[in-house]
């Protein structure tokens, strides 16, 4: 038995950048269980509070029961910057660890340069777990299953070489750590702009649906228009 305490603590991690400050922590250890009496502080310009604990039973998997509440947290991952709120619970049930809850994105901005023929398929393959099949797997991470609602309170602003448009998101992250999947929709607001093969298109309708619970597989329903050589041209795209 015993405890760990920290007052006005600091911690920092890179890639993605995570900065904790003003940490006020007390964690108690009693027998084969660990309980978080308090864990609160600042995280990336916002706040975080963690509660709950976990049990360590002999010859049995780790059994967590942890709540995480984070508000106004700034995240800078790759080309995406956002301020977000998170209300999550991590619960061990038999052989699984379930991560459930809700994440809300605010003031989100996506910037970057992309090649539609190579970058997008590669990113989808990576996120779907295609290139994780042969990697060495952690027994702990193998147990994780997701059930997290992800939505936007304000539109995501997309500002890339391919598109300039606002989009709303109502998604659910499901699946496992090694095989994540998305369900739900991304809705593009009208009047956004697409840049394809040197031509600019004005978006009239744009919906990206995710229907598979076993992989990330977008289905596109898009209509956009442009003018070329004095002709009005409408482009429609439907399907995966």
Short mmCIF file of C-alpha atoms in Angstrom, two decimals:
data_model
loop_
_atom_site.label_atom_id
_atom_site.label_comp_id
_atom_site.label_asym_id
_atom_site.label_seq_id
_atom_site.Cartn_x
_atom_site.Cartn_y
_atom_site.Cartn_z
CA UNK A 1 0.00 0.00 0.00
CA UNK A 2 1.06 3.62 -0.39
CA UNK A 3 0.42 6.68 -2.50
CA UNK A 4 1.94 8.96 -5.11
CA UNK A 5 1.39 12.72 -4.86
CA UNK A 6 2.36 15.63 -7.06
CA UNK A 7 1.77 19.32 -6.53
CA UNK A 8 2.17 21.94 -9.26
CA UNK A 9 3.73 19.31 -11.50
CA UNK A 10 4.82 19.48 -15.13
CA UNK A 11 4.99 16.87 -17.89
CA UNK A 12 5.62 17.17 -21.61
CA UNK A 13 5.52 14.77 -24.56
CA UNK A 14 6.31 15.19 -28.25
CA UNK A 15 4.62 14.01 -31.45
CA UNK A 16 1.91 14.94 -30.85
CA UNK A 17 2.87 17.74 -28.47
CA UNK A 18 1.19 17.27 -25.08
CA UNK A 19 1.97 19.67 -22.24
CA UNK A 20 0.66 19.21 -18.70
CA UNK A 21 1.10 21.94 -16.10
CA UNK A 22 -0.18 22.86 -12.63
CA UNK A 23 -0.78 19.18 -11.95
CA UNK A 24 -2.38 18.32 -8.62
CA UNK A 25 -2.26 14.54 -8.29
CA UNK A 26 -2.75 11.90 -5.62
CA UNK A 27 -2.92 8.22 -6.55
CA UNK A 28 -3.45 5.59 -3.86
CA UNK A 29 -2.24 1.97 -4.05
CA UNK A 30 -3.98 -0.56 -1.83
CA UNK A 31 -3.35 -4.26 -2.34
CA UNK A 32 -4.00 -5.08 -5.98
CA UNK A 33 -5.95 -1.91 -6.76
CA UNK A 34 -5.01 1.63 -7.69
CA UNK A 35 -7.37 4.57 -7.19
CA UNK A 36 -7.08 8.15 -8.39
CA UNK A 37 -8.04 10.39 -5.48
CA UNK A 38 -7.42 13.45 -7.64
CA UNK A 39 -5.77 14.26 -10.95
CA UNK A 40 -6.39 17.73 -12.28
CA UNK A 41 -4.43 20.40 -14.04
CA UNK A 42 -3.85 22.21 -17.32
CA UNK A 43 -3.45 20.43 -20.67
CA UNK A 44 -2.43 22.22 -23.88
CA UNK A 45 -4.07 25.47 -22.84
CA UNK A 46 -7.18 23.77 -21.45
CA UNK A 47 -8.05 21.70 -18.39
CA UNK A 48 -8.05 17.99 -17.58
CA UNK A 49 -9.46 15.91 -14.74
CA UNK A 50 -9.05 12.15 -14.33
CA UNK A 51 -10.82 9.88 -11.84
CA UNK A 52 -11.43 6.22 -11.11
CA UNK A 53 -8.80 3.52 -10.86
CA UNK A 54 -7.85 0.01 -11.90
CA UNK A 55 -7.44 -3.47 -10.46
CA UNK A 56 -4.47 -5.83 -10.84
CA UNK A 57 -5.74 -9.34 -10.21
CA UNK A 58 -3.24 -12.18 -10.29
CA UNK A 59 -3.20 -14.11 -13.58
CA UNK A 60 -5.99 -11.89 -14.94
CA UNK A 61 -5.97 -8.96 -17.40
CA UNK A 62 -5.76 -5.38 -16.15
CA UNK A 63 -9.23 -4.06 -15.26
CA UNK A 64 -9.48 -0.25 -15.60
CA UNK A 65 -12.40 2.00 -14.69
CA UNK A 66 -11.20 5.49 -15.52
CA UNK A 67 -12.98 8.73 -16.44
CA UNK A 68 -11.27 11.54 -18.37
CA UNK A 69 -12.74 15.03 -18.76
CA UNK A 70 -10.79 17.56 -20.82
CA UNK A 71 -11.97 21.02 -21.91
CA UNK A 72 -10.59 23.58 -24.39
CA UNK A 73 -7.61 21.43 -25.30
CA UNK A 74 -5.51 22.59 -28.25
CA UNK A 75 -4.29 19.76 -30.47
CA UNK A 76 -1.84 20.06 -33.38
CA UNK A 77 -1.51 16.73 -35.21
CA UNK A 78 -0.04 16.67 -38.69
CA UNK A 79 -2.01 19.12 -40.82
CA UNK A 80 -4.92 19.42 -38.36
CA UNK A 81 -5.24 22.01 -35.60
CA UNK A 82 -8.23 22.08 -33.29
CA UNK A 83 -9.55 23.06 -29.89
CA UNK A 84 -11.61 20.22 -28.46
CA UNK A 85 -13.57 18.92 -25.47
CA UNK A 86 -13.50 15.27 -24.41
CA UNK A 87 -15.61 13.24 -22.00
CA UNK A 88 -14.32 9.66 -21.99
CA UNK A 89 -14.55 6.51 -19.91
CA UNK A 90 -12.17 3.54 -20.08
CA UNK A 91 -13.74 0.38 -18.71
CA UNK A 92 -12.50 -3.20 -18.52
CA UNK A 93 -15.13 -5.85 -19.20
CA UNK A 94 -13.97 -9.47 -19.24
CA UNK A 95 -11.24 -9.68 -21.91
CA UNK A 96 -11.91 -6.25 -23.46
CA UNK A 97 -11.08 -2.65 -22.62
CA UNK A 98 -13.77 -0.29 -23.91
CA UNK A 99 -13.03 3.39 -24.59
CA UNK A 100 -16.38 5.18 -24.77
CA UNK A 101 -17.61 8.74 -24.68
CA UNK A 102 -17.71 11.90 -26.72
CA UNK A 103 -15.26 14.29 -28.35
CA UNK A 104 -16.32 17.70 -29.67
CA UNK A 105 -14.09 19.61 -32.08
CA UNK A 106 -14.14 23.41 -32.18
CA UNK A 107 -12.15 25.94 -34.20
CA UNK A 108 -10.71 23.17 -36.37
CA UNK A 109 -8.42 23.95 -39.30
CA UNK A 110 -6.96 21.50 -41.82
CA UNK A 111 -4.10 22.69 -43.99
CA UNK A 112 -1.72 20.85 -46.27
CA UNK A 113 -0.89 19.72 -49.76
CA UNK A 114 -2.23 16.40 -51.02
CA UNK A 115 -1.99 14.22 -54.09
CA UNK A 116 -5.42 12.67 -54.67
CA UNK A 117 -3.98 9.68 -56.51
CA UNK A 118 -1.42 8.67 -53.86
CA UNK A 119 -1.87 10.45 -50.52
CA UNK A 120 -5.58 9.82 -49.89
CA UNK A 121 -5.52 6.04 -50.59
CA UNK A 122 -2.37 5.71 -48.47
CA UNK A 123 -3.95 7.54 -45.51
CA UNK A 124 -7.12 5.47 -45.70
CA UNK A 125 -5.12 2.24 -45.84
CA UNK A 126 -3.08 3.30 -42.81
CA UNK A 127 -6.10 4.30 -40.72
CA UNK A 128 -7.97 1.13 -41.70
CA UNK A 129 -5.19 -0.99 -40.31
CA UNK A 130 -4.15 -2.47 -43.67
CA UNK A 131 -0.46 -1.91 -43.01
CA UNK A 132 -0.76 -3.04 -39.38
CA UNK A 133 -1.50 -6.65 -40.21
CA UNK A 134 2.08 -7.87 -39.86
CA UNK A 135 3.28 -5.54 -37.10
CA UNK A 136 4.08 -6.86 -33.65
CA UNK A 137 1.03 -6.34 -31.45
CA UNK A 138 0.73 -5.40 -27.80
CA UNK A 139 -1.44 -7.73 -25.74
CA UNK A 140 -2.85 -4.72 -23.88
CA UNK A 141 -3.65 -2.68 -27.02
CA UNK A 142 -5.17 -5.78 -28.64
CA UNK A 143 -7.92 -5.65 -26.01
CA UNK A 144 -9.04 -2.07 -26.79
CA UNK A 145 -12.40 -1.43 -28.47
CA UNK A 146 -13.73 2.04 -29.33
CA UNK A 147 -17.15 3.64 -29.05
CA UNK A 148 -16.52 7.40 -29.26
CA UNK A 149 -18.87 9.97 -30.79
CA UNK A 150 -16.91 12.68 -32.64
CA UNK A 151 -18.67 15.81 -33.84
CA UNK A 152 -18.10 19.48 -34.51
CA UNK A 153 -19.69 22.45 -32.80
CA UNK A 154 -18.35 24.73 -35.56
CA UNK A 155 -17.46 23.69 -39.12
CA UNK A 156 -13.96 22.41 -39.82
CA UNK A 157 -12.22 24.82 -42.17
CA UNK A 158 -10.39 22.91 -44.91
CA UNK A 159 -7.74 25.01 -46.66
CA UNK A 160 -5.60 22.81 -48.92
CA UNK A 161 -4.44 22.68 -52.51
CA UNK A 162 -7.38 20.36 -53.25
CA UNK A 163 -10.25 22.06 -51.38
CA UNK A 164 -11.25 25.30 -49.67
CA UNK A 165 -14.48 24.66 -47.79
CA UNK A 166 -16.18 24.34 -44.40
CA UNK A 167 -17.49 20.94 -43.31
CA UNK A 168 -19.49 19.60 -40.39
CA UNK A 169 -18.80 16.21 -38.86
CA UNK A 170 -21.00 13.70 -37.03
CA UNK A 171 -18.97 10.52 -36.68
CA UNK A 172 -18.50 7.57 -34.36
CA UNK A 173 -15.15 5.86 -33.88
CA UNK A 174 -15.65 2.11 -33.49
CA UNK A 175 -13.59 -1.02 -33.98
CA UNK A 176 -10.33 -1.91 -32.28
CA UNK A 177 -6.98 -0.22 -31.78
CA UNK A 178 -5.44 -2.24 -34.60
CA UNK A 179 -8.54 -2.13 -36.84
CA UNK A 180 -10.36 1.19 -36.25
CA UNK A 181 -13.48 2.12 -38.20
CA UNK A 182 -15.81 5.10 -38.62
CA UNK A 183 -19.57 5.40 -38.99
CA UNK A 184 -21.55 8.58 -39.61
CA UNK A 185 -21.20 11.49 -42.00
CA UNK A 186 -19.14 14.51 -42.99
CA UNK A 187 -21.28 17.20 -44.62
CA UNK A 188 -19.67 19.82 -46.84
CA UNK A 189 -21.34 23.21 -46.77
CA UNK A 190 -22.39 24.67 -50.15
CA UNK A 191 -20.21 27.23 -51.96
CA UNK A 192 -16.94 25.58 -51.02
CA UNK A 193 -14.29 25.23 -53.72
CA UNK A 194 -12.53 22.20 -55.18
CA UNK A 195 -9.38 22.31 -57.30
CA UNK A 196 -9.15 19.30 -59.64
CA UNK A 197 -6.83 18.95 -62.62
CA UNK A 198 -6.34 22.70 -62.90
CA UNK A 199 -10.07 23.48 -62.79
CA UNK A 200 -11.96 25.18 -59.96
CA UNK A 201 -15.36 23.77 -58.98
CA UNK A 202 -18.05 25.27 -56.70
CA UNK A 203 -19.57 22.66 -54.39
CA UNK A 204 -23.36 22.45 -54.49
CA UNK A 205 -23.73 19.29 -52.41
CA UNK A 206 -21.23 17.16 -50.58
CA UNK A 207 -21.73 14.28 -48.16
CA UNK A 208 -19.15 11.69 -47.16
CA UNK A 209 -20.76 8.70 -45.43
CA UNK A 210 -19.01 5.98 -43.46
CA UNK A 211 -21.08 2.81 -43.19
CA UNK A 212 -18.65 0.01 -42.35
CA UNK A 213 -18.02 -0.95 -38.73
CA UNK A 214 -14.95 -2.98 -39.66
CA UNK A 215 -12.87 -0.43 -41.60
CA UNK A 216 -12.67 3.22 -42.65
CA UNK A 217 -14.50 3.18 -45.97
CA UNK A 218 -15.88 6.53 -47.19
CA UNK A 219 -18.80 6.73 -49.64
CA UNK A 220 -18.95 10.05 -51.49
CA UNK A 221 -22.05 11.90 -52.71
CA UNK A 222 -20.78 15.07 -54.39
CA UNK A 223 -22.10 17.60 -56.86
CA UNK A 224 -20.07 20.59 -58.02
CA UNK A 225 -20.13 22.92 -60.98
CA UNK A 226 -17.64 24.87 -63.05
CA UNK A 227 -17.45 26.85 -66.28
CA UNK A 228 -15.11 25.97 -69.13
CA UNK A 229 -14.95 27.36 -72.68
CA UNK A 230 -18.28 29.13 -72.11
CA UNK A 231 -20.07 25.96 -70.96
CA UNK A 232 -21.56 25.25 -67.53
CA UNK A 233 -20.34 21.84 -66.38
CA UNK A 234 -21.77 19.84 -63.48
CA UNK A 235 -19.68 17.11 -61.89
CA UNK A 236 -21.32 14.36 -59.87
CA UNK A 237 -19.52 11.68 -57.89
CA UNK A 238 -21.27 8.84 -56.07
CA UNK A 239 -19.79 5.79 -54.45
CA UNK A 240 -16.66 4.69 -52.59
#
